[in-house]
Amino acid sequence: MPADLPQAPPGPKPKPAEKSQAQKLLDKLGLSRPIDLALHLPLRYEDETRITRLADARDGDVVQIEAEVTHCEVTFKPRRQLRVKVEDGSDSCVLRFLNFYPAHQKTLAVGARVRVRGELRGGFIAREMVHPSFKLAGGELPAGLTPVYPTVAGLPQTYLRRAVQSSLARADLTETLAPAVLTTLPSGQRALLGLQEALQLLHCPTPDVALAALEDRSHPGWQRLKAEELLAQQLSQLEARRIRAAMRAPALHAAGPSGHSLHAQLRQALPFALTAAQERVSHEIDADLQKSLPMHRLLQGDVGSGKTVVAALAAARCMDAGWQCALMAPTEILAEQHFRKLIGWLEPLGIQTAWLTGSQKAKERREALALIESGAAALVVGTHAVIQDKVRFKNLALAIIDEQHRFGVAQRLALRSKMTAGGQEPHLLMMTATPIPRTLAMSYYADLDVSTIDELPPGRTPVVTKVISESRRDEVIERIRSQLAEGRQVYWVCPLIEESEAVDLTNATETHEALTAALPGTVVGLLHSRMPPADKKSVMAQFNAGALGVLVSTTVIEVGVDVPNASLMVIEHAERFGLSQLHQLRGRVGRGAAASACVLLYSTGDGPRLGETARARLKAMAETQDGFEIARRDLDIRGPGEFLGARQSGAPLLRFADLATDVELLAWARESAPLMLDRHNALAQRHILRWLGGKADYLKA
Ligand code: ADP
Ligand code: MG
């Protein structure tokens, strides 16, 4: 929930039982049910099963020792710190704490016997451990490795360990995999452990377990969890597909003699011919729209591949059949661009459109709402204002979501539920310029049909991409001058650091001032995320009209801006951007016939060189302009879990399995899912509930 939503007004309310702070934190981490905690697996393990003699330990070893404190003092050189000397009869070492509390000194008093765990280093004078963990000696040594869990501030490991242990006893871990699917497991995993056994082992491995197998997740315990997780995902997708198959949507047949249909007129009015790829996806969508089964289709196509016109043709089909269509975009700028484009195409053909955003005036909004409710507006375009409660459609049959991954999962769910009326679902067309690699889409999203535009309209000039160090900024400015001299326009993009909008603003403002000074005679515009929408609009309009030579911007231009005269884009601190984001930004240039370039200015900060992943991203940008190739590289660099999680759902869906490496298990899960649903439905339902709990819906969004 966004932080800025109004709080419920204070007042007398029935009081729920007070939850402890720790319990609230567990809820926040999504660990409310015993099974959730049982499935909260350790990040790593610490070996506290043994005591090592100092004399036997080598520098660099992480060891646990038991020793007596012989000296304890606060020193101030080179800075304030607590220095504690300990001896275990075989040797001595120094414990150093740069941050410490009175409790440290109390436990580590001279004469105390303590159990200390940390990395032993060869220090300047004596061997030392910096910030080791410690407690009073005595007490039994644990029998197994000690798990270290992912956690947050305020939720200590000790609490989490106890909570996990008790939930392992309480959670229902009975077998949900039918014997028939257990026996078809890939050969290497035939002898999978039971869930109970696997979890016990992963939470408290005995010291003889191969740590490497736990860490690289190849251990049979991990295999069992991955198999379970992938099966849950496939089951819920398949079920979502079946539920959808039972739902009805208006079948949108073309109306009237084809020459007079809106669809035909629109095609005729277009100033260009569709590419073969546009034709193909248009047919795929048309075929879906004519069925009474709700469409659930993702239209993916690189930046500039021409998705908008495909959407417009789908909208025309829908309106031809006498139904309403809604198009929703993630930002006001993008929504407005669509609106203008669609108005330009459709109003001459007699279609009335309505416009909805959060920032419009009350009166304008009321009028739009009335047009939508009466059905006078056949096409509605806007931001997420389109899914707000007050909006009532007369007969919505098609919802189009642009840049669908930028909408939260909850928003997409709201869209679908809100638009269901009279037992009919609308058809859903989602568009994205961040393609999912095909194999991944096929195997992972069982409930999604995918159409792909794999070709750009003719006449695009490739964008030359240069990766240049920040120290050569002057040369870049020279380049801007020469572009301006040719009458071209330039984008200069500054990074948006989410934690600190204030810093962004300073960056963008300073760059704006510097460029204004360096380019006398050129009007340099500034666009940033904190500007009121009306100001943003006016700046964009000026840039569109060519009144601004350079536009300095934070990433608000990421999607949807279409200014063919812009031929150069400079991205400052390019190392901070994600790969798909860089690719999207670059797509803003090269839209006209002029030779275009993109300069990725990087800074290594304080270090001598860029980090490995940043380098890999910039290299990918320099080497290819193909959105699918970029997506593949992104996948390589980040791993599919994160790729899908962050891009497609807003929440990571797979915690344990890795789609790139667990191919066999995924294939098994795909084959097993129908069998489980058809023949062992009760088990399947228990399995889904166990793994997805209340989150099953999210997979359908
Ligand atoms: P995106 O897929 O990134 O949303 P757009 O739909 O904004 O791309 O299209 C990019 C530009 O290409 C627009 O100016 C659009 O009018 C133009 N365009 C779309 N299809 C064609 C085509 N077949 N031939 C020429 N230009 C086209
Ligand atoms: Mg677009």
PDB file of N, CA, C and O in Angstrom, residues 79-119:
ATOM      1  N   ARG A  79      40.989   5.273  16.513  1.00  0.00           N
ATOM      2  CA  ARG A  79      39.701   5.876  16.835  1.00  0.00           C
ATOM      3  C   ARG A  79      39.119   5.123  18.013  1.00  0.00           C
ATOM      4  O   ARG A  79      39.604   4.061  18.396  1.00  0.00           O
ATOM      5  N   ARG A  80      38.048   5.636  18.574  1.00  0.00           N
ATOM      6  CA  ARG A  80      37.475   5.035  19.765  1.00  0.00           C
ATOM      7  C   ARG A  80      37.075   3.588  19.491  1.00  0.00           C
ATOM      8  O   ARG A  80      36.363   3.301  18.535  1.00  0.00           O
ATOM      9  N   GLN A  81      37.561   2.696  20.301  1.00  0.00           N
ATOM     10  CA  GLN A  81      37.216   1.291  20.128  1.00  0.00           C
ATOM     11  C   GLN A  81      37.422   0.521  21.416  1.00  0.00           C
ATOM     12  O   GLN A  81      38.138   0.956  22.314  1.00  0.00           O
ATOM     13  N   LEU A  82      36.744  -0.657  21.454  1.00  0.00           N
ATOM     14  CA  LEU A  82      36.904  -1.536  22.601  1.00  0.00           C
ATOM     15  C   LEU A  82      37.874  -2.645  22.198  1.00  0.00           C
ATOM     16  O   LEU A  82      37.671  -3.327  21.194  1.00  0.00           O
ATOM     17  N   ARG A  83      38.958  -2.812  22.979  1.00  0.00           N
ATOM     18  CA  ARG A  83      39.944  -3.873  22.695  1.00  0.00           C
ATOM     19  C   ARG A  83      39.937  -4.854  23.846  1.00  0.00           C
ATOM     20  O   ARG A  83      40.089  -4.477  25.002  1.00  0.00           O
ATOM     21  N   VAL A  84      39.732  -6.131  23.509  1.00  0.00           N
ATOM     22  CA  VAL A  84      39.624  -7.161  24.530  1.00  0.00           C
ATOM     23  C   VAL A  84      40.628  -8.253  24.210  1.00  0.00           C
ATOM     24  O   VAL A  84      40.630  -8.779  23.092  1.00  0.00           O
ATOM     25  N   LYS A  85      41.475  -8.584  25.180  1.00  0.00           N
ATOM     26  CA  LYS A  85      42.419  -9.664  24.922  1.00  0.00           C
ATOM     27  C   LYS A  85      41.894 -10.944  25.562  1.00  0.00           C
ATOM     28  O   LYS A  85      41.434 -10.927  26.705  1.00  0.00           O
ATOM     29  N   VAL A  86      41.934 -12.044  24.806  1.00  0.00           N
ATOM     30  CA  VAL A  86      41.474 -13.327  25.353  1.00  0.00           C
ATOM     31  C   VAL A  86      42.547 -14.404  25.148  1.00  0.00           C
ATOM     32  O   VAL A  86      43.320 -14.338  24.193  1.00  0.00           O
ATOM     33  N   GLU A  87      42.554 -15.402  26.055  1.00  0.00           N
ATOM     34  CA  GLU A  87      43.509 -16.511  25.970  1.00  0.00           C
ATOM     35  C   GLU A  87      42.766 -17.819  26.168  1.00  0.00           C
ATOM     36  O   GLU A  87      41.902 -17.911  27.038  1.00  0.00           O
ATOM     37  N   ASP A  88      43.137 -18.829  25.346  1.00  0.00           N
ATOM     38  CA  ASP A  88      42.433 -20.106  25.516  1.00  0.00           C
ATOM     39  C   ASP A  88      43.378 -21.217  25.950  1.00  0.00           C
ATOM     40  O   ASP A  88      43.063 -22.403  25.844  1.00  0.00           O
ATOM     41  N   GLY A  89      44.539 -20.864  26.436  1.00  0.00           N
ATOM     42  CA  GLY A  89      45.477 -21.882  26.907  1.00  0.00           C
ATOM     43  C   GLY A  89      46.440 -22.320  25.814  1.00  0.00           C
ATOM     44  O   GLY A  89      47.546 -22.755  26.094  1.00  0.00           O
ATOM     45  N   SER A  90      45.992 -22.161  24.537  1.00  0.00           N
ATOM     46  CA  SER A  90      46.909 -22.534  23.454  1.00  0.00           C
ATOM     47  C   SER A  90      47.539 -21.292  22.840  1.00  0.00           C
ATOM     48  O   SER A  90      48.654 -21.316  22.350  1.00  0.00           O
ATOM     49  N   ASP A  91      46.799 -20.207  22.870  1.00  0.00           N
ATOM     50  CA  ASP A  91      47.284 -18.959  22.259  1.00  0.00           C
ATOM     51  C   ASP A  91      46.351 -17.824  22.709  1.00  0.00           C
ATOM     52  O   ASP A  91      45.372 -18.065  23.414  1.00  0.00           O
ATOM     53  N   SER A  92      46.629 -16.609  22.230  1.00  0.00           N
ATOM     54  CA  SER A  92      45.752 -15.492  22.585  1.00  0.00           C
ATOM     55  C   SER A  92      45.381 -14.721  21.331  1.00  0.00           C
ATOM     56  O   SER A  92      46.004 -14.886  20.276  1.00  0.00           O
ATOM     57  N   CYS A  93      44.363 -13.900  21.434  1.00  0.00           N
ATOM     58  CA  CYS A  93      44.032 -12.984  20.339  1.00  0.00           C
ATOM     59  C   CYS A  93      43.258 -11.793  20.874  1.00  0.00           C
ATOM     60  O   CYS A  93      42.843 -11.774  22.038  1.00  0.00           O
ATOM     61  N   VAL A  94      43.118 -10.787  20.030  1.00  0.00           N
ATOM     62  CA  VAL A  94      42.460  -9.552  20.443  1.00  0.00           C
ATOM     63  C   VAL A  94      41.101  -9.447  19.749  1.00  0.00           C
ATOM     64  O   VAL A  94      40.991  -9.733  18.552  1.00  0.00           O
ATOM     65  N   LEU A  95      40.070  -9.074  20.503  1.00  0.00           N
ATOM     66  CA  LEU A  95      38.758  -8.807  19.910  1.00  0.00           C
ATOM     67  C   LEU A  95      38.609  -7.299  19.821  1.00  0.00           C
ATOM     68  O   LEU A  95      38.862  -6.591  20.793  1.00  0.00           O
ATOM     69  N   ARG A  96      38.219  -6.826  18.654  1.00  0.00           N
ATOM     70  CA  ARG A  96      38.094  -5.379  18.498  1.00  0.00           C
ATOM     71  C   ARG A  96      36.679  -4.985  18.116  1.00  0.00           C
ATOM     72  O   ARG A  96      36.071  -5.595  17.239  1.00  0.00           O
ATOM     73  N   PHE A  97      36.121  -3.966  18.784  1.00  0.00           N
ATOM     74  CA  PHE A  97      34.761  -3.497  18.490  1.00  0.00           C
ATOM     75  C   PHE A  97      34.804  -2.003  18.245  1.00  0.00           C
ATOM     76  O   PHE A  97      35.229  -1.237  19.102  1.00  0.00           O
ATOM     77  N   LEU A  98      34.384  -1.597  17.080  1.00  0.00           N
ATOM     78  CA  LEU A  98      34.375  -0.151  16.795  1.00  0.00           C
ATOM     79  C   LEU A  98      33.063   0.462  17.270  1.00  0.00           C
ATOM     80  O   LEU A  98      33.010   1.624  17.644  1.00  0.00           O
ATOM     81  N   ASN A  99      32.006  -0.331  17.237  1.00  0.00           N
ATOM     82  CA  ASN A  99      30.743   0.103  17.849  1.00  0.00           C
ATOM     83  C   ASN A  99      30.513  -0.799  19.042  1.00  0.00           C
ATOM     84  O   ASN A  99      30.567  -2.006  18.894  1.00  0.00           O
ATOM     85  N   PHE A 100      30.262  -0.238  20.177  1.00  0.00           N
ATOM     86  CA  PHE A 100      30.022  -1.102  21.333  1.00  0.00           C
ATOM     87  C   PHE A 100      29.169  -0.383  22.359  1.00  0.00           C
ATOM     88  O   PHE A 100      29.017   0.835  22.333  1.00  0.00           O
ATOM     89  N   TYR A 101      28.603  -1.194  23.224  1.00  0.00           N
ATOM     90  CA  TYR A 101      27.701  -0.690  24.262  1.00  0.00           C
ATOM     91  C   TYR A 101      28.238  -1.121  25.615  1.00  0.00           C
ATOM     92  O   TYR A 101      29.074  -2.006  25.696  1.00  0.00           O
ATOM     93  N   PRO A 102      27.717  -0.523  26.677  1.00  0.00           N
ATOM     94  CA  PRO A 102      28.162  -0.919  28.027  1.00  0.00           C
ATOM     95  C   PRO A 102      28.026  -2.426  28.251  1.00  0.00           C
ATOM     96  O   PRO A 102      28.854  -3.041  28.918  1.00  0.00           O
ATOM     97  N   ALA A 103      26.983  -3.035  27.622  1.00  0.00           N
ATOM     98  CA  ALA A 103      26.781  -4.470  27.811  1.00  0.00           C
ATOM     99  C   ALA A 103      27.984  -5.275  27.326  1.00  0.00           C
ATOM    100  O   ALA A 103      28.306  -6.326  27.877  1.00  0.00           O
ATOM    101  N   HIS A 104      28.642  -4.783  26.270  1.00  0.00           N
ATOM    102  CA  HIS A 104      29.842  -5.466  25.782  1.00  0.00           C
ATOM    103  C   HIS A 104      30.870  -5.572  26.915  1.00  0.00           C
ATOM    104  O   HIS A 104      31.397  -6.634  27.201  1.00  0.00           O
ATOM    105  N   GLN A 105      31.141  -4.422  27.528  1.00  0.00           N
ATOM    106  CA  GLN A 105      32.171  -4.393  28.560  1.00  0.00           C
ATOM    107  C   GLN A 105      31.793  -5.258  29.752  1.00  0.00           C
ATOM    108  O   GLN A 105      32.648  -5.845  30.394  1.00  0.00           O
ATOM    109  N   LYS A 106      30.486  -5.328  30.014  1.00  0.00           N
ATOM    110  CA  LYS A 106      30.024  -6.102  31.157  1.00  0.00           C
ATOM    111  C   LYS A 106      30.296  -7.595  30.926  1.00  0.00           C
ATOM    112  O   LYS A 106      30.841  -8.274  31.788  1.00  0.00           O
ATOM    113  N   THR A 107      29.907  -8.082  29.731  1.00  0.00           N
ATOM    114  CA  THR A 107      30.113  -9.505  29.444  1.00  0.00           C
ATOM    115  C   THR A 107      31.593  -9.827  29.280  1.00  0.00           C
ATOM    116  O   THR A 107      32.061 -10.888  29.685  1.00  0.00           O
ATOM    117  N   LEU A 108      32.327  -8.890  28.714  1.00  0.00           N
ATOM    118  CA  LEU A 108      33.728  -9.157  28.398  1.00  0.00           C
ATOM    119  C   LEU A 108      34.662  -8.636  29.495  1.00  0.00           C
ATOM    120  O   LEU A 108      35.746  -8.119  29.210  1.00  0.00           O
ATOM    121  N   ALA A 109      34.211  -8.742  30.736  1.00  0.00           N
ATOM    122  CA  ALA A 109      35.031  -8.257  31.850  1.00  0.00           C
ATOM    123  C   ALA A 109      36.212  -9.205  32.072  1.00  0.00           C
ATOM    124  O   ALA A 109      36.127 -10.400  31.757  1.00  0.00           O
ATOM    125  N   VAL A 110      37.295  -8.668  32.599  1.00  0.00           N
ATOM    126  CA  VAL A 110      38.491  -9.488  32.850  1.00  0.00           C
ATOM    127  C   VAL A 110      38.120 -10.667  33.751  1.00  0.00           C
ATOM    128  O   VAL A 110      37.416 -10.508  34.739  1.00  0.00           O
ATOM    129  N   GLY A 111      38.571 -11.839  33.366  1.00  0.00           N
ATOM    130  CA  GLY A 111      38.297 -13.050  34.141  1.00  0.00           C
ATOM    131  C   GLY A 111      37.124 -13.848  33.607  1.00  0.00           C
ATOM    132  O   GLY A 111      36.987 -15.026  33.927  1.00  0.00           O
ATOM    133  N   ALA A 112      36.269 -13.239  32.765  1.00  0.00           N
ATOM    134  CA  ALA A 112      35.107 -13.957  32.234  1.00  0.00           C
ATOM    135  C   ALA A 112      35.547 -15.006  31.221  1.00  0.00           C
ATOM    136  O   ALA A 112      36.503 -14.789  30.471  1.00  0.00           O
ATOM    137  N   ARG A 113      34.852 -16.155  31.206  1.00  0.00           N
ATOM    138  CA  ARG A 113      35.090 -17.139  30.136  1.00  0.00           C
ATOM    139  C   ARG A 113      34.017 -16.942  29.082  1.00  0.00           C
ATOM    140  O   ARG A 113      32.826 -16.944  29.381  1.00  0.00           O
ATOM    141  N   VAL A 114      34.447 -16.753  27.854  1.00  0.00           N
ATOM    142  CA  VAL A 114      33.483 -16.433  26.797  1.00  0.00           C
ATOM    143  C   VAL A 114      33.636 -17.366  25.601  1.00  0.00           C
ATOM    144  O   VAL A 114      34.712 -17.919  25.356  1.00  0.00           O
ATOM    145  N   ARG A 115      32.521 -17.535  24.889  1.00  0.00           N
ATOM    146  CA  ARG A 115      32.531 -18.274  23.622  1.00  0.00           C
ATOM    147  C   ARG A 115      32.423 -17.235  22.514  1.00  0.00           C
ATOM    148  O   ARG A 115      31.480 -16.433  22.512  1.00  0.00           O
ATOM    149  N   VAL A 116      33.394 -17.211  21.641  1.00  0.00           N
ATOM    150  CA  VAL A 116      33.503 -16.138  20.651  1.00  0.00           C
ATOM    151  C   VAL A 116      33.563 -16.748  19.253  1.00  0.00           C
ATOM    152  O   VAL A 116      34.222 -17.763  19.049  1.00  0.00           O
ATOM    153  N   ARG A 117      32.857 -16.111  18.317  1.00  0.00           N
ATOM    154  CA  ARG A 117      32.870 -16.638  16.963  1.00  0.00           C
ATOM    155  C   ARG A 117      33.152 -15.509  15.978  1.00  0.00           C
ATOM    156  O   ARG A 117      32.514 -14.454  16.013  1.00  0.00           O
ATOM    157  N   GLY A 118      34.114 -15.698  15.117  1.00  0.00           N
ATOM    158  CA  GLY A 118      34.431 -14.658  14.148  1.00  0.00           C
ATOM    159  C   GLY A 118      35.571 -15.072  13.243  1.00  0.00           C
ATOM    160  O   GLY A 118      36.070 -16.202  13.328  1.00  0.00           O
ATOM    161  N   GLU A 119      35.962 -14.147  12.390  1.00  0.00           N
ATOM    162  CA  GLU A 119      37.057 -14.444  11.469  1.00  0.00           C
ATOM    163  C   GLU A 119      38.369 -14.008  12.103  1.00  0.00           C
ATOM    164  O   GLU A 119      38.513 -12.863  12.530  1.00  0.00           O
TER     165      GLU A 119
END
